[in-house]
Amino acid sequence: MQEEDDSAANPSRSSRILATKSLDVSDCDGSKEQSVKLCGYLNKLTGKGPLRGFKTRWFVYDPRKCYLYYFKTPQDALPLGHIEIADACFSYDVEVEEGLFEIHTEGKEFLLKAPNRQVMHYWLQQLQQKRWEFCKISGHRDSWCSPTPLFPHTGLVAKDAGEIYREVTFLCFRNSMSHLRASRGVENRRSVFHTASSDDWEMVDPPTKDTTEHNPPPDSQRRESPSHVQRRKIIARASHNILFYQELVHLLQQALRSSQCDWRSTVSPGNMGPDSHDQAENEVDKALAERDTQIKDLCGHMEKLALEKESLQQELKNLKIKVGEINEQLGMLMETIQAKDEVIMKLSQQSSNEGTQSAECNSPSGTREQQELDNLKDSLQGYKSQNNFLNKEILELTVLRRNAESREKALEAKCTSLEAKLCQVESKYLVLLQEVKSPVCSSSEQTRSGEFITRLLEDALQVESTDQQEHPILKPNAVSEYDIYGFKTVPEEEDEEEKLEAKKRALDLKSLSLTDQETSVRVKWDNYLAITMNREMVRSPELKALMRSGVPHNHRSKVWNWCVNFHVKKIRDGLPKDYYQNLLSMVNEKPNPACKQIELDLLRTLPNNKHYASPDSDGIQKLRNVLLAFSWRNPDIGYCQGLNRLAAIALLYLDQEDAFWCLVAIVEVFMPHDYYTKTLLGSQVDQRVLKDLMYEKLPRLHAHFEQYKVDTSLITFNWFLVVFVDSVVSDILFKIWDAFLYEGPKIIFRFALALFKYKEEEFLKLQDAMTIFKYLRYFTRTILDARKLMSMAFVDMNPFPLRQIQNRRTFHLEKVRLELTELEAIRQTFLRERDTTLEGRTLISDDEEDS
């Protein structure tokens, strides 16, 4: 204990301990085997306030948990604490005090100090290596709670080892017996336990309790004189001699018994005469007397050896006491020497300072410059070593971070899969509750079960508001009141059955959004945007395929903004930068003819979206500004019902000005002329083009609609006018808009045909015009699988050339214009006839009629 305290007080001593690491005594004959173990003294910054300072601690690295434990002294059984090295990073500064370095782990900082820079570098290199080795190995055990070895022999291995040991012991004993029988008269014998040289013996039996208690520490053993070591060898040899003689006595006794038995069996009264019998008895008596004499001699020798052993043990105890006293004196001498060394160091430093000052006064300027140059070189070398260490630390931390990210992604994928399965189970649970709501049973049981099922339905239909979601980890599948786009998941004005269907649809949508395919799409987008981070996106087949697969929610604002700017770039280049602000100023200066109609439609735009649900919602004023600015830009159109929904969807991911230009791109770039005018000429033309495409792509369904005289344009007209807003579920809607903003109006035809193909078999089963038309009104809301729908739109509908659509538009445009001209002529004729009839009619007053 005194020796460890001395090493803690002396930095050079602690560095020597660190350099030698630890030595474990593996043999009793004095041989030692070195086992690599990182341990040593370091100064640790502890305490608070005025008590804060560096204190010496004994640090030991545990490879099983990658912990760096620190103790007050090496003899302590329990550590004061530990530092986790697996997730730690290391750093040091050249300009601060020498040997000072930091360990950052789990939001904590540990400031440690080594005796010098070499020891600090050694510690840092070893800790880096241990951290890397630990991260490569899995399955570690706590060394402080499990005193058993790392790899104990268990099971069949231990059983086989025990059998081998017993077999070897038996063979050794059998050989020794034969050797003793062969050389019975030899006095200078060797024990069967002799394994080393003729002068060295190993102790097979464990040491006694007394010997164990007074076993000196390894440092004391290393400092003992050769005479002490020789005494311990003599004691060990005497102990083995005693064991040997005990064994020899036992063997002689057995040999004596066996010879007596042989003699009795061979020498019998019937086999020999009286003379030979007497002679044999005399020989036996002589042999027995000789053996008794030998046994007595051996017993006396054993007693002498036992007395010699006791005296040697007593002498060893006395020597141990003397060694302890010498160690105490040595500690006191070490303290005295340390104090003298400090005084000598101070005097040397003072003398060197005085000599430096005198040299500076007497030396020329060249010497001072040389000293400064040497100091700069030393600083440069220190910075180089620091730079190398930090570069290595950065590389290792990068690899560890990537490994942690890969593990995190694997866990996220697993969590997503489980969450999707949970949503599916909840959806089936809702359907099951609805089916068993009216069970077939007695009236009393039906009342009780009906109340119970009604209560379960009420609980299942409850959605969590934003304030209630305090523990998202405990309920990852909870359907919130609004989805990520702001649309209400379960409308309040609907009845219970429709609410149940809406809740089921929300769960199914969430389950589909958590599939592996959606995760793969997000990863592809992350990789693509990471590549194009420092450059502008360019239209390419790769980008087109990504747009058709849908843009992730967190990247949609950036991608939509790029698409809009790409399509309106030529228009914006010819206009001033503050063009949109100028339009808004016109709104404030003079009234707009479309202002009244815009105000009426603001709250009717997306009433089920929280951004447009009330006059105080954050999207209402933005929507008003965009529509008024557009009405001033396009006075021919002004405002048309449908533009408000287009602008509202754009505002969900774009700011006001970009949403305004998105509306310009849709009306002026994508759609044909007269699409949003009073006649809606372009919209009517597209309905006829869709009918032709349905005849070509879906002939059975087209014939079915013709058979029952079902006009699909009554439903599909709104699809084209507002690009499927309020016609499909929100997840599918925004995926359609992703492709629409990139490719243009052809996407509307693709998805319109895909929606009909998705439910083609259901339509063909319906055999009534009224039933078909009723199903047409809501069938798009039942389509939830966006991946399947997109596959039909972009694979099953191919080939789908844009030139074909343009040609059909041109063909039907002339026909629709002729029809509109004829209708206008009929209307004008009707108006003239009505005016003529009113002029020719004589109006009679009530007085004249009475007369």
GROMACS .gro file of C-alpha atoms in nm, residues 19 32 40 78 86 101 112 131 164 346 586 588-589 645 651 739 751 775 828 848:
model
   20
   19ALA     CA    1   0.507   0.112  -1.945
   32LYS     CA    2   0.642  -1.499  -1.473
   40GLY     CA    3  -0.161   0.304  -1.471
   78LEU     CA    4  -1.487  -0.119  -0.632
   86ALA     CA    5  -1.677   0.269  -2.719
  101PHE     CA    6  -0.604   1.554  -2.286
  112LEU     CA    7  -0.709   1.381  -1.765
  131ARG     CA    8  -1.211   0.131  -2.906
  164ILE     CA    9  -0.779  -3.679  -1.949
  346LYS     CA   10   1.418   2.413  -0.794
  586MET     CA   11  -5.264   4.685  -5.774
  588ASN     CA   12  -5.477   4.742  -5.284
  589GLU     CA   13  -5.508   5.040  -5.520
  645ARG     CA   14  -5.801   2.455  -5.534
  651LEU     CA   15  -4.940   2.676  -5.123
  739ALA     CA   16  -4.544   1.374  -6.203
  751PHE     CA   17  -5.409   0.850  -6.413
  775TYR     CA   18  -7.023   0.398  -5.773
  828GLN     CA   19  -7.971   3.394  -8.014
  848GLU     CA   20 -11.000   4.707  -6.767
   0.00000   0.00000   0.00000
